[in-house]
Coordinates of C-alpha atoms in Angstrom, one line a residue:
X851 CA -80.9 -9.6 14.7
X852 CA -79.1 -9.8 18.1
X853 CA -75.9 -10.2 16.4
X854 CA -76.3 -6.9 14.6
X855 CA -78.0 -4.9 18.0
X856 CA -74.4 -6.4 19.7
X857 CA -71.9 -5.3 17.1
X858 CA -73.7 -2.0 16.0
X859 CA -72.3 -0.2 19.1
X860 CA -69.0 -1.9 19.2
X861 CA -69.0 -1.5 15.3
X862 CA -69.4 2.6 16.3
X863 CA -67.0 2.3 19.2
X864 CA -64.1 0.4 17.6
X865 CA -64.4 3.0 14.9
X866 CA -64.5 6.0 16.4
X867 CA -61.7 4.7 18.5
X868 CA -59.5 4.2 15.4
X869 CA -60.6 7.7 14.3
X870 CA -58.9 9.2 17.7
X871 CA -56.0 7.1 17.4
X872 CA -55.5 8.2 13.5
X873 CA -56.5 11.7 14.3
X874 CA -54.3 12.2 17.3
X875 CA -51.3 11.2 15.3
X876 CA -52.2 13.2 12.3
X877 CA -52.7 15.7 15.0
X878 CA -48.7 14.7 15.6
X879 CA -47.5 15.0 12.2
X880 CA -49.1 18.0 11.1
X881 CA -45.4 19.6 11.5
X882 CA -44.8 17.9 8.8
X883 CA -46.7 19.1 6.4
X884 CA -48.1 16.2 3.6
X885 CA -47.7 13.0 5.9
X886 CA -50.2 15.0 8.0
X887 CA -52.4 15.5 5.1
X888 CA -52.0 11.5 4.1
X889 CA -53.5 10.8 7.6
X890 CA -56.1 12.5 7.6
X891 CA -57.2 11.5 3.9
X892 CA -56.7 7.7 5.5
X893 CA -59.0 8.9 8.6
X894 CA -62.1 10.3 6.3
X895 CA -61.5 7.1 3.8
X896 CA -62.1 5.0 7.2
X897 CA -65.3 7.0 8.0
X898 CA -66.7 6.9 4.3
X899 CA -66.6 3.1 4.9
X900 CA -69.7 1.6 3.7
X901 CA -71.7 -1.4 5.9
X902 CA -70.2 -4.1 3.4
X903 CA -66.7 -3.5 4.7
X904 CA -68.0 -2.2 8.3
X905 CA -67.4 -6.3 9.5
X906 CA -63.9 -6.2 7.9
X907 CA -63.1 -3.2 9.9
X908 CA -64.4 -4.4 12.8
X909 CA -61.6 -7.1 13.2
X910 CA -58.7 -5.5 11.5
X911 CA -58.7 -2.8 13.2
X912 CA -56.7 -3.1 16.1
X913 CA -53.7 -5.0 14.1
X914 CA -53.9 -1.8 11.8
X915 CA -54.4 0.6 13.8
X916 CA -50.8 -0.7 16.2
X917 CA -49.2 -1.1 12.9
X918 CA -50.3 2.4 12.4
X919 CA -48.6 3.9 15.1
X920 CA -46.0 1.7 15.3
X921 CA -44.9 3.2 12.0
X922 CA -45.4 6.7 12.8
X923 CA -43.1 6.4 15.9
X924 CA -40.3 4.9 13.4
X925 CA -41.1 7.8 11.2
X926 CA -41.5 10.1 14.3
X927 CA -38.1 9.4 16.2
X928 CA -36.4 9.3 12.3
X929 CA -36.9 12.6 11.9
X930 CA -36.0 13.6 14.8
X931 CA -32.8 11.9 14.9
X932 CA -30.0 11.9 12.0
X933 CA -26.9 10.7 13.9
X934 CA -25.4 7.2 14.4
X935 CA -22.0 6.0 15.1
X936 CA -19.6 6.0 12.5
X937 CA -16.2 7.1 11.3
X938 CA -15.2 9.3 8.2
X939 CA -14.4 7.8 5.2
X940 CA -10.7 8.4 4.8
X941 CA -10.4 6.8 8.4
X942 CA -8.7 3.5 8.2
X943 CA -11.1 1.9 11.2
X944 CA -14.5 3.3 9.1
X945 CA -13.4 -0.3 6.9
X946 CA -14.3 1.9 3.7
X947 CA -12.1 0.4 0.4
X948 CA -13.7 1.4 -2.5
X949 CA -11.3 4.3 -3.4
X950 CA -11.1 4.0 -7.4
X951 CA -12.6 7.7 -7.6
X952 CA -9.3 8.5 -6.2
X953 CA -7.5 6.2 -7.8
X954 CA -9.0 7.8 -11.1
X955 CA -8.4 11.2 -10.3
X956 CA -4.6 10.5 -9.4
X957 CA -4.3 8.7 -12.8
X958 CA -5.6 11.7 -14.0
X959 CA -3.7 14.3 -12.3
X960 CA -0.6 12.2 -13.3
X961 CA -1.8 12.4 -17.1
X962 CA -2.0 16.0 -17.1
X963 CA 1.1 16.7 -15.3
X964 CA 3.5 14.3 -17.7
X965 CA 1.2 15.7 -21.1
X966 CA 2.1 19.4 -19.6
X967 CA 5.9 18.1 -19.2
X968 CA 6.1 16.3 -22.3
X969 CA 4.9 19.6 -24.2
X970 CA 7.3 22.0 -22.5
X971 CA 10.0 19.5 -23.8
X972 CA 8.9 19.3 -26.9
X973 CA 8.7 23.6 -27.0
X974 CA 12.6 23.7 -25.8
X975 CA 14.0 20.9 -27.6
X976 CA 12.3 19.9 -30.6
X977 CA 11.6 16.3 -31.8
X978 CA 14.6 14.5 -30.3
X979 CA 13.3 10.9 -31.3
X980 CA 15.4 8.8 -33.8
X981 CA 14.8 5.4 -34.9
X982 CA 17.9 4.6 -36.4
X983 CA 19.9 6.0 -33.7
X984 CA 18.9 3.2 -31.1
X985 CA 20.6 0.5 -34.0
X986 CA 23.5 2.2 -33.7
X987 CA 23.3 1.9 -29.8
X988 CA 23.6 -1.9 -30.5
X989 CA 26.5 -2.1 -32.8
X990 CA 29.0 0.6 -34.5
X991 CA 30.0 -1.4 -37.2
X992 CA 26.8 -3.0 -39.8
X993 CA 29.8 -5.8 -40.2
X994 CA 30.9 -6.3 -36.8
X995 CA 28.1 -7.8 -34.0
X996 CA 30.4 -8.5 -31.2
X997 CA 27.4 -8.8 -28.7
X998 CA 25.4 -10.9 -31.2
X999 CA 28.3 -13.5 -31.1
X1000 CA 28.3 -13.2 -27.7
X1001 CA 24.6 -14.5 -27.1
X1002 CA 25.5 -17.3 -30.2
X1003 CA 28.9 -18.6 -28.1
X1004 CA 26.7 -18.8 -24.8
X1005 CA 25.8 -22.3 -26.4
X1006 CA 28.9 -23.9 -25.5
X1007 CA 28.5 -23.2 -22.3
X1008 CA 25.1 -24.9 -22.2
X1009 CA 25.9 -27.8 -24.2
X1010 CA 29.2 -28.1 -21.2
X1011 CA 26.7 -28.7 -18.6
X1012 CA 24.6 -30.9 -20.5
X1013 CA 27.5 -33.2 -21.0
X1014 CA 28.8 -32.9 -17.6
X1015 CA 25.3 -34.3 -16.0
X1016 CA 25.0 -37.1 -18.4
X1017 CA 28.8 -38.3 -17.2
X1018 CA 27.6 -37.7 -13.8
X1019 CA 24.1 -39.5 -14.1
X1020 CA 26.1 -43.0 -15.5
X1021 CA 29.1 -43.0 -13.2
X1022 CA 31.6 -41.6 -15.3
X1023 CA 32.5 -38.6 -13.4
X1024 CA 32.5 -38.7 -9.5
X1025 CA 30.4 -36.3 -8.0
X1026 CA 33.5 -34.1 -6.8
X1027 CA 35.4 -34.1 -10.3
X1028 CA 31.4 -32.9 -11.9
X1029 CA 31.0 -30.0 -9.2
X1030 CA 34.8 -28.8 -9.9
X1031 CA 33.7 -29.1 -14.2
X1032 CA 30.4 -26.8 -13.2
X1033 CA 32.3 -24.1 -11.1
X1034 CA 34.9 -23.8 -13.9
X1035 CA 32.1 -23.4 -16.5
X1036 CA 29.9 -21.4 -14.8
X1037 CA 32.9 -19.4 -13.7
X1038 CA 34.0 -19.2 -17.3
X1039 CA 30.4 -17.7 -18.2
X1040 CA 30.8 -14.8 -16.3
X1041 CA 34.6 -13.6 -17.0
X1042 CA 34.3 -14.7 -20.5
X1043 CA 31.5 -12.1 -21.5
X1044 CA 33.4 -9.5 -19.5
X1045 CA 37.0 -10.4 -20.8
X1046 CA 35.5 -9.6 -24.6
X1047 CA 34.0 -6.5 -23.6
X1048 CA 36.8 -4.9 -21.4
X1049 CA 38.8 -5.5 -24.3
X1050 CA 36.9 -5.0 -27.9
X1051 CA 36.0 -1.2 -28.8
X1052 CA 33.6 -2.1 -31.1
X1053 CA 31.1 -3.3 -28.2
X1054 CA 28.7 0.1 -27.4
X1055 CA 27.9 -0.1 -23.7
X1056 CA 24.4 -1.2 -24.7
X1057 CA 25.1 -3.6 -26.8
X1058 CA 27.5 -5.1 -23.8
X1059 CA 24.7 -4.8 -21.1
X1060 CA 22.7 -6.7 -23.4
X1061 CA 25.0 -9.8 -24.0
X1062 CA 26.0 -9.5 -19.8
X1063 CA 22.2 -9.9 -18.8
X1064 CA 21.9 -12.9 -21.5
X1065 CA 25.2 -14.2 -19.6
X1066 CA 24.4 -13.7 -16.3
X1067 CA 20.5 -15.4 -16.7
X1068 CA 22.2 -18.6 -18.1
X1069 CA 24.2 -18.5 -15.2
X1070 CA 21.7 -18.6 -12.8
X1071 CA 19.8 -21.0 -14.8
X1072 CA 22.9 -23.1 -15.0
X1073 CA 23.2 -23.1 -11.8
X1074 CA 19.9 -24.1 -10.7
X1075 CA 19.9 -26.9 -13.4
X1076 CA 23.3 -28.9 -11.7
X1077 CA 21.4 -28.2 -8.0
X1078 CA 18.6 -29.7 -9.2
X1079 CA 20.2 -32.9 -10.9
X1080 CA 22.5 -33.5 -8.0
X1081 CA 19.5 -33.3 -5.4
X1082 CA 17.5 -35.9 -7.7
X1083 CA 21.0 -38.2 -7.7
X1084 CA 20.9 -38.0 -4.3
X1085 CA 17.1 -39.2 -3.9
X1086 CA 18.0 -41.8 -6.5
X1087 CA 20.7 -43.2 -4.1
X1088 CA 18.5 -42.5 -1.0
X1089 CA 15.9 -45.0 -2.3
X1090 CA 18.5 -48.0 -4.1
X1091 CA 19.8 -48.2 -0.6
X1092 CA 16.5 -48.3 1.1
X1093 CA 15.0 -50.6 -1.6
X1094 CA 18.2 -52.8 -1.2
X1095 CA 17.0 -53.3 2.9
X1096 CA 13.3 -53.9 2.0
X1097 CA 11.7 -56.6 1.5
X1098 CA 8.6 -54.8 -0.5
X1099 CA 10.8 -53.8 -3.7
X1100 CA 7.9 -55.6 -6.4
X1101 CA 4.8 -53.2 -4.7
X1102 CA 7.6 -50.6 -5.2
X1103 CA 7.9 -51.5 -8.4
X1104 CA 4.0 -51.9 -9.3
X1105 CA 3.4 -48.5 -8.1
X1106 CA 6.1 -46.9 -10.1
X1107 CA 4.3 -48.6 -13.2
X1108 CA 1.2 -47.0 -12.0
X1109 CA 2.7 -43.5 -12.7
X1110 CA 1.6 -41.0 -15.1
X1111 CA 3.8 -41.7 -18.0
X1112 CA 3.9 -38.3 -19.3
X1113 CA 6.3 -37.7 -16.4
X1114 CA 9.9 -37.1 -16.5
X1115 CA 12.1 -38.5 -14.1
X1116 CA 16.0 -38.5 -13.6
X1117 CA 18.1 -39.0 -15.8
X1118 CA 15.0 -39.4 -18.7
X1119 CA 15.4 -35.5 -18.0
X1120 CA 18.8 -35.5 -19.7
X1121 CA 18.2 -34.6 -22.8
X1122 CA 19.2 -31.5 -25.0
X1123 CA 15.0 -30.4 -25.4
X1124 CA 14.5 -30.4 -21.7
X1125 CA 17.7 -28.1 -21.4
X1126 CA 17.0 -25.9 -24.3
X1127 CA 13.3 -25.5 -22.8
X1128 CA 14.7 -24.5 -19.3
X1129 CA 17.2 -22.0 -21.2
X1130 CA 13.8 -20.2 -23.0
X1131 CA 11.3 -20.7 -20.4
X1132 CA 10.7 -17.2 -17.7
X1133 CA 12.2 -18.8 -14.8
X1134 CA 15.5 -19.0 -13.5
X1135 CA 14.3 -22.2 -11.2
X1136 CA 14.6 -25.4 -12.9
X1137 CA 12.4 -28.3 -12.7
X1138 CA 12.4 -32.0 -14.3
X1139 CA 8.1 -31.4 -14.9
X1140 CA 6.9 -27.9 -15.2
X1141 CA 3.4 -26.7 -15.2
X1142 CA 2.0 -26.9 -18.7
X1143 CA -1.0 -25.1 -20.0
X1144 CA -3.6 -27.2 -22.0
X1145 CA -3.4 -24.6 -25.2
X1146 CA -2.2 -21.4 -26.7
X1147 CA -4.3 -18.7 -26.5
X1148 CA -4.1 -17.0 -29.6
X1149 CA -5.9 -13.9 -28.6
X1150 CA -3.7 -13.2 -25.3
X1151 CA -0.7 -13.9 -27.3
X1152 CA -1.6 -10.9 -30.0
X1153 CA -2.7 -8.7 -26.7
X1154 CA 1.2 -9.1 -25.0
X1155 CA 2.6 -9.2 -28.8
X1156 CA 0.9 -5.3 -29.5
X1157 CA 1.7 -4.8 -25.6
X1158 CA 5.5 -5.5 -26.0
X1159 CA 5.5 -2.9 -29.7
X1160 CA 3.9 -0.4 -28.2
X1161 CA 5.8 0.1 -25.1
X1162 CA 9.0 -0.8 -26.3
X1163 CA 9.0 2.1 -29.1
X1164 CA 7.2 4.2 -26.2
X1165 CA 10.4 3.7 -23.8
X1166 CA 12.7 4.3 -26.6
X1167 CA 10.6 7.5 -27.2
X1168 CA 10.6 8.8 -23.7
X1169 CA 14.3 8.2 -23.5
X1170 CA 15.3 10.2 -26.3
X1171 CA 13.0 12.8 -26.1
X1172 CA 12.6 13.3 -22.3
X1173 CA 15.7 11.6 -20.4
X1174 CA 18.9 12.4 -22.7
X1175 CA 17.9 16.6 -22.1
X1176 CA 17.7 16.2 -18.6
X1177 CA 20.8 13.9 -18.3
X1178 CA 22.7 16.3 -20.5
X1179 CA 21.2 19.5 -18.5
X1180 CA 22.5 18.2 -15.1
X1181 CA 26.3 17.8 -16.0
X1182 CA 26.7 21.4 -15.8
X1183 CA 25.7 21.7 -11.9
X1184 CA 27.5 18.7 -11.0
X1185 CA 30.8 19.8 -12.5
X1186 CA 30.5 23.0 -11.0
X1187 CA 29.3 21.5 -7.8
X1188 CA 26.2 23.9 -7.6
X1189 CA 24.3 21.8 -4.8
X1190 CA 20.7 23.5 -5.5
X1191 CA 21.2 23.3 -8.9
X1192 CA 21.8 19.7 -8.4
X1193 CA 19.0 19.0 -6.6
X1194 CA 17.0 20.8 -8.6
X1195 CA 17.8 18.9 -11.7
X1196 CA 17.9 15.6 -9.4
X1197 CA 14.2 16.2 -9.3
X1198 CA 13.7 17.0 -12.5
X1199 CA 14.9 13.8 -13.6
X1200 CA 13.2 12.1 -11.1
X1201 CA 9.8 12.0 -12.9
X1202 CA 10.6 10.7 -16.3
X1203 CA 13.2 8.3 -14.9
X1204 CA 10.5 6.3 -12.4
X1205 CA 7.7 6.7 -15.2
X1206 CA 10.2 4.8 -17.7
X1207 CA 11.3 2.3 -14.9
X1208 CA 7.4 1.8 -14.5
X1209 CA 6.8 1.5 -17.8
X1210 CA 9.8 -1.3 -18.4
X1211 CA 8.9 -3.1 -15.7
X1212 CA 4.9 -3.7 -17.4
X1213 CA 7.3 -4.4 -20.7
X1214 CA 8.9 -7.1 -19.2
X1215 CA 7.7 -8.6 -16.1
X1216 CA 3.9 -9.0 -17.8
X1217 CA 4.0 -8.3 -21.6
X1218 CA 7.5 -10.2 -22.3
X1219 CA 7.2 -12.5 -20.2
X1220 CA 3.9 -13.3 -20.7
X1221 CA 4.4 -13.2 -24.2
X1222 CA 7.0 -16.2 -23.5
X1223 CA 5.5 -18.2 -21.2
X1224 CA 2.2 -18.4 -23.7
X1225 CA 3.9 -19.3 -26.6
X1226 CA 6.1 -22.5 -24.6
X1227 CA 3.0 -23.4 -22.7
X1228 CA 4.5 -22.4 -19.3
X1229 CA 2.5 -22.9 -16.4
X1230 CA 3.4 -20.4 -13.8
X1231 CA 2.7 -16.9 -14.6
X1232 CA 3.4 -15.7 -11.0
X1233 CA 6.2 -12.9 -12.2
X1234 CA 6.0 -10.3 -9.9
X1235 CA 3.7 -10.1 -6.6
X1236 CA 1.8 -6.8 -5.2
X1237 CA 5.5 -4.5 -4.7
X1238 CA 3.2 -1.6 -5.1
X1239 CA 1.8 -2.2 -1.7
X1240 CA 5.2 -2.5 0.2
X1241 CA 5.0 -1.3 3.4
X1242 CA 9.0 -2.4 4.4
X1243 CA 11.8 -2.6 1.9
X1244 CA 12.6 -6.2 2.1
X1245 CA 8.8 -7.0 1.2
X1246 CA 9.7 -5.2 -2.2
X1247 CA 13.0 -7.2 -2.5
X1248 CA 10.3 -10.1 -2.1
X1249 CA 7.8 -9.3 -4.7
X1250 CA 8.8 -7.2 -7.5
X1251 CA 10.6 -9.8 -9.1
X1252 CA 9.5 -13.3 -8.2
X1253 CA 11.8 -15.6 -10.6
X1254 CA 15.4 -14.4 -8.8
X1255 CA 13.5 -14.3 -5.6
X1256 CA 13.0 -18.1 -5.9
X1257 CA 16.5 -18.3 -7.0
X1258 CA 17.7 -16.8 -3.9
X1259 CA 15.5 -18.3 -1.8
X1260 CA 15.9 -22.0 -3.2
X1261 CA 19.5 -22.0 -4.5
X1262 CA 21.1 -19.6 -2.0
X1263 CA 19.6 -18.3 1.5
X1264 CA 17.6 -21.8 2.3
X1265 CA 21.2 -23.7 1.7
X1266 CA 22.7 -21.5 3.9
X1267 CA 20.6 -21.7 7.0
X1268 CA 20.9 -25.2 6.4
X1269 CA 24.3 -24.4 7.0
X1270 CA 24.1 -22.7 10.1
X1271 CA 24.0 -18.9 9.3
X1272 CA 21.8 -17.0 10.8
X1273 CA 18.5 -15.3 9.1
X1274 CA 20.3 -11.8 9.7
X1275 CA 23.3 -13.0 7.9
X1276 CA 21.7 -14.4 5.2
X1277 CA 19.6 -11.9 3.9
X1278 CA 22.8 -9.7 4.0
X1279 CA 24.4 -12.3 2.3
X1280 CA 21.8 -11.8 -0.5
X1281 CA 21.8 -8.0 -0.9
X1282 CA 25.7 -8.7 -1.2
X1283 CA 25.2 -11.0 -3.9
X1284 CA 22.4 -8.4 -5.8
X1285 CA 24.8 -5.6 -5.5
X1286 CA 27.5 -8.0 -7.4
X1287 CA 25.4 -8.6 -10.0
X1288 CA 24.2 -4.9 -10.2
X1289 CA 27.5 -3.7 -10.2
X1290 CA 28.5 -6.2 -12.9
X1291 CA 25.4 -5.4 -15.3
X1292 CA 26.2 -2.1 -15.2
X1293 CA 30.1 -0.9 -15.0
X1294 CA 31.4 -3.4 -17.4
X1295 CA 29.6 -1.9 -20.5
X1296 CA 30.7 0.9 -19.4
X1297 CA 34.2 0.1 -18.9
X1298 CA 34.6 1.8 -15.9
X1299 CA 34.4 0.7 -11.9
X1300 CA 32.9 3.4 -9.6
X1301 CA 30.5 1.2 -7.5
X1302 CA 27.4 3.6 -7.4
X1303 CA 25.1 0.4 -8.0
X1304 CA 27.3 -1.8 -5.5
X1305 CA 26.4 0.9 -2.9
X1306 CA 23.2 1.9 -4.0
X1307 CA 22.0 -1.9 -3.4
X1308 CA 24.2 -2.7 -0.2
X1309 CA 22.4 1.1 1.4
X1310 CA 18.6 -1.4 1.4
X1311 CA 20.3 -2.9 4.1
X1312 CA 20.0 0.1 6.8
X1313 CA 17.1 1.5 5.1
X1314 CA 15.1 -1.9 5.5
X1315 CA 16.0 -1.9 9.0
X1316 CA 15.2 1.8 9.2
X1317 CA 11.8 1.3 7.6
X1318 CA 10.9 -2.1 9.4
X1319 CA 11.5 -0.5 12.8
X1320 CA 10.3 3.0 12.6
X1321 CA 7.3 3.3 9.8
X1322 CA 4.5 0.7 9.2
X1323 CA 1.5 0.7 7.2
X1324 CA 0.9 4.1 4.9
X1325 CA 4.5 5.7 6.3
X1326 CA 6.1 2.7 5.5
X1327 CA 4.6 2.3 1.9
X1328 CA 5.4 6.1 1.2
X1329 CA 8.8 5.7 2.2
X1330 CA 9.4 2.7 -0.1
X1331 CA 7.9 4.6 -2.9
X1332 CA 10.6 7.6 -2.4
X1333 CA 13.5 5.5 -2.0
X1334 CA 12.8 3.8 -5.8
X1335 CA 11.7 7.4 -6.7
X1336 CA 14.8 9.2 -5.6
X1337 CA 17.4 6.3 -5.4
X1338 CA 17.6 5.9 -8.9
X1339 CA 17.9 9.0 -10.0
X1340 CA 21.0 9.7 -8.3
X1341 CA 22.6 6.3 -9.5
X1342 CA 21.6 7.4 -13.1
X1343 CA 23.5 10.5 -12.9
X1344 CA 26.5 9.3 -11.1
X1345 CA 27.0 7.0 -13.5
X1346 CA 26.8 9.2 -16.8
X1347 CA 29.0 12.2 -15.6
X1348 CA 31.8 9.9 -14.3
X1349 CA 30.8 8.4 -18.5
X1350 CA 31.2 11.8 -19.6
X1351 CA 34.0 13.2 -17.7
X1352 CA 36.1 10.1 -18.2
X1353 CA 35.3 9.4 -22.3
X1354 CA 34.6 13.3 -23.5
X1355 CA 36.6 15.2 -20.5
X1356 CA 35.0 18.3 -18.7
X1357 CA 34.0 19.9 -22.0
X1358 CA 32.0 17.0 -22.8
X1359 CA 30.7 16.8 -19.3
X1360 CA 29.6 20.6 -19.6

């Protein structure tokens, strides 16, 4: 009875106490509008309380009633305040990536520009595409493949260095008498090929390009495959004249036996499979035990089989239909030397040029390749790198295509600063050696030397060091882009009117 006389008064205080409180910030809030109106509905529930819950009150209600307006100051200052500190979006310290809206809208934007292109061609010119007129780019003659017997005589060449390793691997040839057999042969793989075209009519200039790139991979695979042989020879006689000085020869032994068998070692690499492998596989490095994949995976090879149809017929499409007009549009301004007109059209040609080069470098560097490396089991799919996001010109020449970047690396710049030469030195050495090739792929089908591809490849030299020194990050990517936008262009069209002028004379040129 004492307990209730005790707590009836502090039962009354306490709640008219948390009335106050609840009232005096519903007395706050009533700016804004319905929180107001939920406090005060909270504050009558309180007071319509029976006695059953007036004990439960009693002790909760100074936790609730902090709680209370501890969460109507948060809600309080909240609304006062909207502002924190932050960047915008598009500012590269706001640490922001997800841009595939963008990305999505430039795709877009891109779609619409080429479908509005594509139909303005097709309004002026017709339907320019023509199946049977890309065979004929191949050979003139239904009885006379020059090109084709080309690529089947490339065997020789192989089955040379074959033979040349085996004598080298037993003794019979010293190693000076092998290396002067593998630079005649690999010597003889690139005149050869260009000895038969510079002389036969019948070979069309694609035909020729065709059988030169088949050449000029085996010789960089060729090459690569005698490096790699004479380095293991020269492990092999690092380790008999070690073993000879060492007492430990049987744990040598034992461990060897301990190997994986399913590994090659030199000379068990000698054999004409293991060549023959290395000529098909997509790399230009060779190596006596590549990475394998467990299986075929029939479903990605039907994905990069319908990949390499479809854009093959898509380039020859877009070549006919949207290149050949704009090629044969621009010989007029450049024989009259009408230097607006020539830019104009160097523009024009600009777009449909870099969307083709786009579009063959998916065809070959991922679908082909892929396609090839998934039917021989080949291991290392690493082809090309992220060129896209170059922010100098060299990291391009790095990344875009990985398999003659490890050629040049392994089999040519590391060699030579073994050597002594300087980094400087060697990379020019390397662009020197890129615009040979270039050069090569390109004048000798058609039979004519004017070096636009020589210079085009040897002007990445200043503009590397243009673009590694003065632009960096987005500048530096933007300028990369324009250079493989614009450069090509220009060697495109240098090319065919010096084609035109010299095999059809100015009235084929105009």
């Amino acid at each position: 009875m004492s307990d209730r006389v005790e707590k009836g008064p502090t039962t009354r205080k306490r709640r008219s106490s948390i009335s106050g409180a609840a009232f005096a910030n519903a007395t706050l809030k009533q700016a804004n509008g319905k929180f107001a109106v939920s406090k005060n509905n909270k504050v009558s529930n309180l007071k319509q309380d029976g006695n059953s819950s007036s004990k439960e009150n009693v002790y909760e209600s100074p936790v609730t009633a902090a709680e209370d307006r501890g969460k109507n100051e948060i809600l309080y200052f909240g609304k006062l305040s909207c502002h924190k500190l932050q960047e915008s979006l598009l500012s590269s310290a706001s640490g922001y990536s997800n841009y595939r809206g963008i990305l999505n809208w430039c795709v877009v934007m891109l779609v619409l520009s080429n479908a509005r292109l594509f139909l303005e061609n097709l309004l002026n010119y017709g339907i320019l595409v023509d199946p049977i007129q890309v065979i004929s780019l191949f050979w003139q003659d239904p009885y006379s493949w020059p090109s084709a017997c080309l690529v089947i005589v490339s065997n020789v060449f192989i089955l040379a260095t074959l033979y040349t390793e085996r004598r080298l691997s037993v003794g019979t040839f010293s190693e000076q008498f092998g290396t002067t057999v593998h630079c005649v042969n690999l010597t003889t793989i690139l005149c050869f090929p260009m000895i038969t075209i510079l002389m036969l009519d019948s070979v069309t200039p694609v035909g020729g390009a065709f059988a030169l790139g088949v050449y000029t991979i085996l010789f960089l695979k060729l090459y690569s495959y005698k490096d790699v042989n004479k380095w293991c020879r020269g492990i092999q006689h690092a380790k008999a004249r070690t073993l000879s000085r060492s007492i430990s020869c049987p744990a040598v032994q034992r461990s060897s036996r301990g190997e994986r068998q399913d590994k090659v070692s030199y000379p068990g690499n000698l054999t004409l499979r293991d060549l023959y492998y290395f000529a098909f596989a997509p790399t230009l490095c060779y190596e006596l035990n590549f990475p394998r994949s467990p299986r075929i995976r029939k479903s990605f090879l039907l994905r990069r089989l319908f990949e390499m149809l479809f854009f093959m017929q898509l380039l020859v499409g877009l070549i006919q239909q949207w290149m050949v007009p704009s090629i044969q549009n621009s010989m007029k301004p450049f024989q009259d030397m009408d230097f607006s007109r020539m830019i104009e059209r160097l523009l024009k040609l600009a777009v449909p040029n870099h969307f083709i080069w786009l579009i063959f470098f998916y065809w070959f560097f991922h679908s082909s390749m892929n396609f090839v490396a998934e039917l021989m089991q080949f291991g290392d799919r690493e082809f090309y790198r992220d060129w896209w996001n170059s922010e100098t010109v060299t990291y391009f020449w790095q990344n875009w295509n990985i398999p003659v970047h490890k050629w040049c690396l392994r089999h040519f710049y590391k060699p030579m600063l073994k050597r002594g030469v300087s980094k400087l030195m060697g990379q020019a050495a390397v662009f020197l050696v890129s615009a040979f090739f270039h050069e090569y792929l390109v004048s000798i089908p058609l039979k004519m030397f004017r070096l636009w591809a020589f210079m085009g490849m040897m002007a990445q030299l200043p503009l590397a060091w243009f673009v590694g020194r003065f632009l960096r990050g987005t500048y530096g990517n933007a300028a990369v882009w324009i250079s493989l936008i614009i450069g090509q262009p220009i060697a495109v069209l240098m090319y065919v009117h010096d084609y035109y002028v010299l095999n059809f004379g100015e009235t084929g040129a105009a």
